[in-house]
Amino acid sequence: MKAVLFEKFQEAPKLTTVADPTPEPHGVVLRVAATGVCRSDWHGWMGHDSDVELPHVPGHELAGVVEAVGRDVRHWKPGDKVTVPFICGCGSCSECHSGNQQVCLHQEQPGFTHWGSFAEYVPIHQADLNLVALPETMDFATAASLGCRFATSFRAVIDQGKVSAGQWVAVHGCGGVGLSAVMIAAAAGANVIGVDLDPAKLALAKALGAVAVLDGMNADVPAAIREITKGGAHVSLDALGHPVTMTNSILCLRPRGKHVQVGLMLGEHAAPAIPMPKIVGQEIELLGSHGMQAHRYGAMLDMVASGRLDPARLVGQQISLAEAPQALMEMDKFRSVGATVITRF
Ligand SMILES: [Zn+2]
Ligand SMILES: [Zn+2]
């Protein structure tokens, strides 16, 4: 099969031919129809993720069709149209048993713990636990964008932030995760404030339901948010993963507010300074959010079916597999508006 592979961290990945995968007894092989290019792939390529072993094929935001099925798989057959959370549970640890596959103790992540979906085919473990059936009406590019950024934001806003109608929600960083969070929080009835450096992303945040937007270059973003909200946001998300956006997110909250850290903080940003006096003095909650388990996709897909959420609006450029290496290497430049998705193989 064709695949995009890198042999050294930070060295240009190449489009090459590798052996076709075969399914494990509990797994399937999917024919990839669409796969997003994400900043997490860039972190993996940079060498920031200790799970990645060389040589490596990235790609974890995928949708496709079941091609081959392992002998122990009960619920899936060739031809089924599916997606998968980027964190696949093992099905037998305490977290999986409690329904929290997103923090599985023995998790598999396509594109990190094994070769991913920048390829014609990708193997998926524990298919009965991890695959999600897609509605016939959903196109593959949209479906691919669900698995990482949109689902991650759904869990961050709905399950971790517990956002409710009428609350103020600040979203720091309006890339794929941030714009998804703006749309989801607005659909939940919240008043959303989007913050970014890029006027094009702020315009899209407004179009997706933000009631206010702020230029991230503003000298005092937290003060501006406290002013707009008359006291601070109820829930705030760092959707980028940077010490500045994280700090702004914490400082813009009202007492007893919730900060949800969604953007990854790796490499030189792995141990940022946290403004603890505010955390303690105002009883701020600090929450992590990490993907979303397969069994919660139904709630999200219902909101898509009802028209309250429209993830298709977040799909940006569609590119070919041959264009993927360049797109991957440029993921830290934040040029793209919306999600870049590989749809030609
Ligand atoms: Zn991703
Ligand atoms: Zn598990």
XYZ file of C-alpha atoms and ligand atoms in Angstrom:
347
model
C 0.000 0.000 0.000
C 0.973 3.639 -0.356
C 1.921 5.361 2.908
C 3.630 8.527 4.151
C 6.574 7.418 6.278
C 9.392 9.117 8.186
C 12.604 7.379 9.232
C 13.999 10.148 11.454
C 12.314 12.774 13.607
C 12.167 16.207 11.949
C 13.318 14.786 8.588
C 10.924 15.198 5.635
C 8.428 12.272 5.474
C 8.235 10.444 2.107
C 5.392 8.898 0.126
C 6.445 5.269 -0.261
C 5.143 1.695 -0.588
C 4.954 -0.590 2.472
C 3.386 -3.995 3.234
C -0.423 -4.112 3.577
C -1.559 -4.611 7.215
C -3.539 -7.697 8.304
C -6.153 -7.634 11.107
C -5.440 -9.020 14.582
C -8.052 -11.546 15.837
C -9.941 -8.753 17.699
C -9.184 -6.065 15.113
C -10.036 -4.868 11.635
C -8.196 -3.273 8.748
C -9.874 -0.138 7.372
C -9.496 1.289 3.880
C -8.832 4.943 4.674
C -11.190 7.322 2.843
C -10.204 10.509 4.664
C -7.661 11.439 7.339
C -7.034 14.809 8.955
C -3.658 16.486 9.392
C -3.388 17.522 13.039
C -0.879 19.324 15.243
C -0.543 16.090 17.261
C 0.905 14.458 14.116
C 3.400 17.312 14.004
C 4.329 16.685 17.668
C 4.874 12.995 16.805
C 7.078 13.898 13.839
C 9.074 16.373 15.950
C 9.906 13.579 18.437
C 7.784 15.000 21.288
C 5.756 11.782 21.752
C 7.545 8.903 23.465
C 5.095 6.358 21.961
C 6.372 6.904 18.424
C 8.926 4.337 17.210
C 10.826 4.761 13.937
C 10.212 4.284 11.082
C 6.684 5.634 11.476
C 3.471 6.373 9.568
C 1.434 9.185 11.227
C -2.328 9.820 11.047
C -5.059 9.384 13.665
C -8.129 11.375 12.470
C -9.601 8.862 10.112
C -12.767 7.607 8.529
C -13.108 4.755 6.093
C -14.596 1.419 5.208
C -13.978 -1.944 6.885
C -11.783 -3.954 4.491
C -10.849 -7.055 6.536
C -12.152 -8.430 9.860
C -10.318 -10.514 12.496
C -11.844 -13.879 13.472
C -13.095 -12.736 16.921
C -14.871 -9.571 15.741
C -18.665 -9.846 16.202
C -20.213 -6.493 15.261
C -18.496 -5.388 12.050
C -18.235 -6.661 8.492
C -16.430 -5.624 5.319
C -18.089 -2.597 3.725
C -19.201 -0.934 6.992
C -18.622 2.843 6.997
C -16.867 3.795 10.242
C -14.675 6.142 12.220
C -12.709 5.581 15.410
C -11.629 7.688 18.416
C -7.915 8.441 18.238
C -7.568 6.679 21.587
C -8.608 3.043 21.278
C -9.366 1.277 24.567
C -8.080 -2.198 25.456
C -11.463 -3.331 26.815
C -10.059 -5.067 29.886
C -8.538 -2.452 32.243
C -10.332 -0.662 35.118
C -10.788 2.546 33.078
C -12.331 0.683 30.139
C -14.614 -1.185 32.547
C -15.801 2.158 33.966
C -16.577 3.414 30.451
C -13.562 5.741 30.296
C -11.734 4.304 27.311
C -10.289 7.789 26.631
C -7.873 7.218 29.537
C -7.409 3.451 29.022
C -4.353 2.127 30.855
C -3.252 0.118 27.791
C -4.511 2.399 25.049
C -3.612 2.120 21.397
C -3.421 5.241 19.270
C -3.184 4.813 15.501
C -0.431 7.099 14.258
C 1.358 6.986 17.646
C 1.525 3.526 19.256
C 1.336 1.894 15.822
C 1.290 2.995 12.188
C -1.538 5.364 11.388
C -3.782 6.504 8.574
C -1.505 8.525 6.273
C -1.822 5.378 4.167
C -4.314 3.444 2.068
C -5.037 1.003 4.933
C -4.815 1.135 8.733
C -5.220 -1.614 11.385
C -7.542 -0.888 14.353
C -7.456 -2.858 17.630
C -10.464 -4.151 19.636
C -12.889 -3.264 16.864
C -16.074 -4.201 18.775
C -15.150 -1.668 21.493
C -13.679 1.122 19.410
C -15.354 1.433 16.019
C -18.187 3.926 15.530
C -20.753 3.489 12.727
C -21.155 6.590 10.566
C -24.459 7.922 9.260
C -24.858 7.179 5.525
C -25.379 10.887 4.870
C -22.056 12.035 6.391
C -19.157 12.557 3.958
C -15.785 11.028 4.848
C -13.912 14.341 5.155
C -16.374 15.531 7.814
C -16.281 12.155 9.558
C -12.466 12.239 9.690
C -12.598 15.607 11.432
C -14.815 14.171 14.206
C -12.343 11.652 15.612
C -9.819 13.984 17.161
C -10.595 17.672 17.243
C -14.401 17.704 17.208
C -14.891 14.761 19.577
C -12.157 16.109 21.856
C -13.962 19.447 22.002
C -17.323 17.753 22.596
C -15.945 15.974 25.656
C -14.078 19.108 26.833
C -17.183 21.339 26.602
C -20.026 18.942 27.444
C -18.566 16.166 29.620
C -15.643 17.918 31.375
C -16.689 21.608 31.305
C -20.377 20.681 31.847
C -21.300 23.861 29.978
C -24.936 24.875 30.324
C -27.188 27.462 28.664
C -26.495 31.056 29.643
C -22.934 30.489 30.854
C -19.970 32.445 29.527
C -17.388 30.246 27.811
C -13.978 31.509 26.636
C -12.087 29.593 23.955
C -8.379 30.459 23.691
C -7.008 29.465 20.284
C -9.374 29.039 17.334
C -7.700 26.267 15.354
C -9.574 22.996 14.709
C -10.170 22.220 18.395
C -11.066 25.794 19.295
C -13.523 26.361 16.454
C -15.178 23.024 17.275
C -15.477 24.151 20.895
C -17.025 27.463 19.830
C -19.674 25.642 17.778
C -20.418 23.050 20.487
C -20.601 25.545 23.378
C -22.864 27.839 21.307
C -25.106 24.848 20.501
C -25.307 24.150 24.250
C -26.689 27.676 24.723
C -23.556 29.323 26.128
C -22.291 32.822 25.310
C -18.942 32.127 23.686
C -15.889 34.402 23.394
C -13.234 33.299 20.876
C -9.603 34.434 21.167
C -6.971 34.091 18.431
C -4.216 36.015 16.652
C -5.656 35.395 13.166
C -8.548 37.659 12.026
C -9.747 34.956 9.558
C -10.114 32.435 12.413
C -11.918 35.016 14.561
C -14.319 35.739 11.680
C -15.076 32.008 11.427
C -15.527 31.812 15.225
C -18.142 34.555 14.943
C -19.860 32.801 12.055
C -19.955 29.602 14.150
C -21.757 31.291 17.035
C -19.264 33.273 19.163
C -20.968 36.355 20.639
C -17.617 38.169 20.932
C -14.083 37.688 19.649
C -10.779 39.061 20.932
C -7.411 39.583 19.310
C -4.909 37.453 21.240
C -2.371 40.297 20.905
C -4.599 42.338 23.252
C -2.377 43.524 26.121
C -4.599 41.950 28.779
C -6.861 39.215 27.382
C -8.112 38.024 30.827
C -9.114 41.599 31.810
C -10.942 42.053 28.504
C -12.880 38.807 29.081
C -13.704 39.708 32.695
C -15.010 43.045 31.384
C -17.237 41.488 28.680
C -18.569 38.818 31.056
C -19.001 41.161 34.058
C -16.804 39.081 36.311
C -15.221 36.287 34.300
C -16.036 33.208 32.258
C -17.735 30.202 33.886
C -15.724 27.807 31.748
C -12.575 28.509 29.750
C -10.618 26.264 27.412
C -7.010 26.416 26.296
C -7.589 24.891 22.882
C -4.044 25.611 21.691
C -1.710 24.274 24.384
C 0.705 27.100 25.122
C 1.773 28.738 28.423
C 0.268 32.093 27.343
C -3.151 30.724 26.343
C -3.217 28.423 29.395
C -2.486 31.325 31.759
C -5.025 33.599 30.045
C -7.605 30.830 30.277
C -7.138 30.447 34.030
C -7.002 34.197 34.747
C -10.167 35.017 32.740
C -12.369 32.809 34.986
C -14.828 33.946 37.628
C -14.565 32.399 41.118
C -15.310 28.629 41.019
C -14.830 28.635 37.250
C -13.463 25.692 35.307
C -10.311 25.704 33.180
C -10.217 22.847 30.683
C -6.806 22.086 29.177
C -7.442 20.584 25.755
C -4.383 21.622 23.736
C -1.407 19.338 24.295
C 1.546 20.803 26.180
C 4.661 18.887 25.217
C 8.370 19.496 24.692
C 9.525 22.842 26.096
C 5.944 23.599 27.310
C 5.497 20.400 29.325
C 5.803 22.033 32.772
C 4.280 25.537 32.596
C 3.997 27.918 35.573
C 0.383 27.821 36.848
C -1.105 30.862 38.691
C -1.845 28.888 41.882
C -2.998 31.794 44.111
C -6.095 32.193 41.899
C -6.671 28.413 41.753
C -6.698 28.191 45.558
C -8.230 31.563 46.479
C -11.096 31.323 43.973
C -11.579 27.540 44.018
C -10.838 27.216 40.313
C -11.133 23.720 38.846
C -8.343 22.525 36.543
C -9.494 19.763 34.221
C -7.694 17.834 31.524
C -9.560 16.521 28.515
C -8.240 13.758 26.298
C -10.233 12.574 23.296
C -13.632 10.940 23.710
C -14.665 7.338 24.137
C -16.565 5.572 21.304
C -19.786 5.126 23.328
C -20.209 8.932 23.661
C -20.166 9.475 19.890
C -23.910 8.766 19.722
C -24.769 11.955 21.671
C -22.540 13.980 19.356
C -23.868 12.369 16.156
C -27.455 13.000 17.337
C -26.668 16.726 17.612
C -25.185 16.586 14.097
C -28.284 14.777 12.766
C -30.582 17.348 14.374
C -28.654 20.187 12.712
C -27.478 21.789 15.987
C -23.896 20.898 15.127
C -22.454 21.114 11.616
C -18.869 19.796 11.651
C -18.710 20.008 7.829
C -18.198 23.764 8.279
C -14.864 23.079 9.975
C -13.339 21.149 7.095
C -10.762 23.351 5.395
C -8.510 22.283 2.543
C -8.773 18.774 1.048
C -5.400 17.471 -0.178
C -3.806 14.316 -1.619
C -1.598 11.804 0.242
C 1.349 13.100 -1.832
C 0.762 16.579 -0.382
C 0.625 15.268 3.196
C 4.364 15.514 4.061
C 4.436 19.258 3.353
C 1.147 19.843 5.205
C 2.450 17.879 8.214
C 5.717 19.787 8.424
C 3.869 23.123 8.316
C 1.372 22.286 11.091
C 3.161 24.548 13.582
C 2.769 27.570 11.298
C -1.019 27.748 11.896
C -1.671 28.799 8.292
C -4.785 26.715 7.651
C -8.290 27.816 8.633
C -10.329 24.748 9.584
C -9.089 21.166 9.346
C -6.878 20.059 6.438
C -8.021 16.587 5.360
C -6.350 14.073 3.032
C -9.078 12.677 0.769
C -7.135 11.516 -2.330
C -4.949 8.406 -1.992
Zn -5.636 15.098 15.982
Zn -8.374 -0.247 28.788
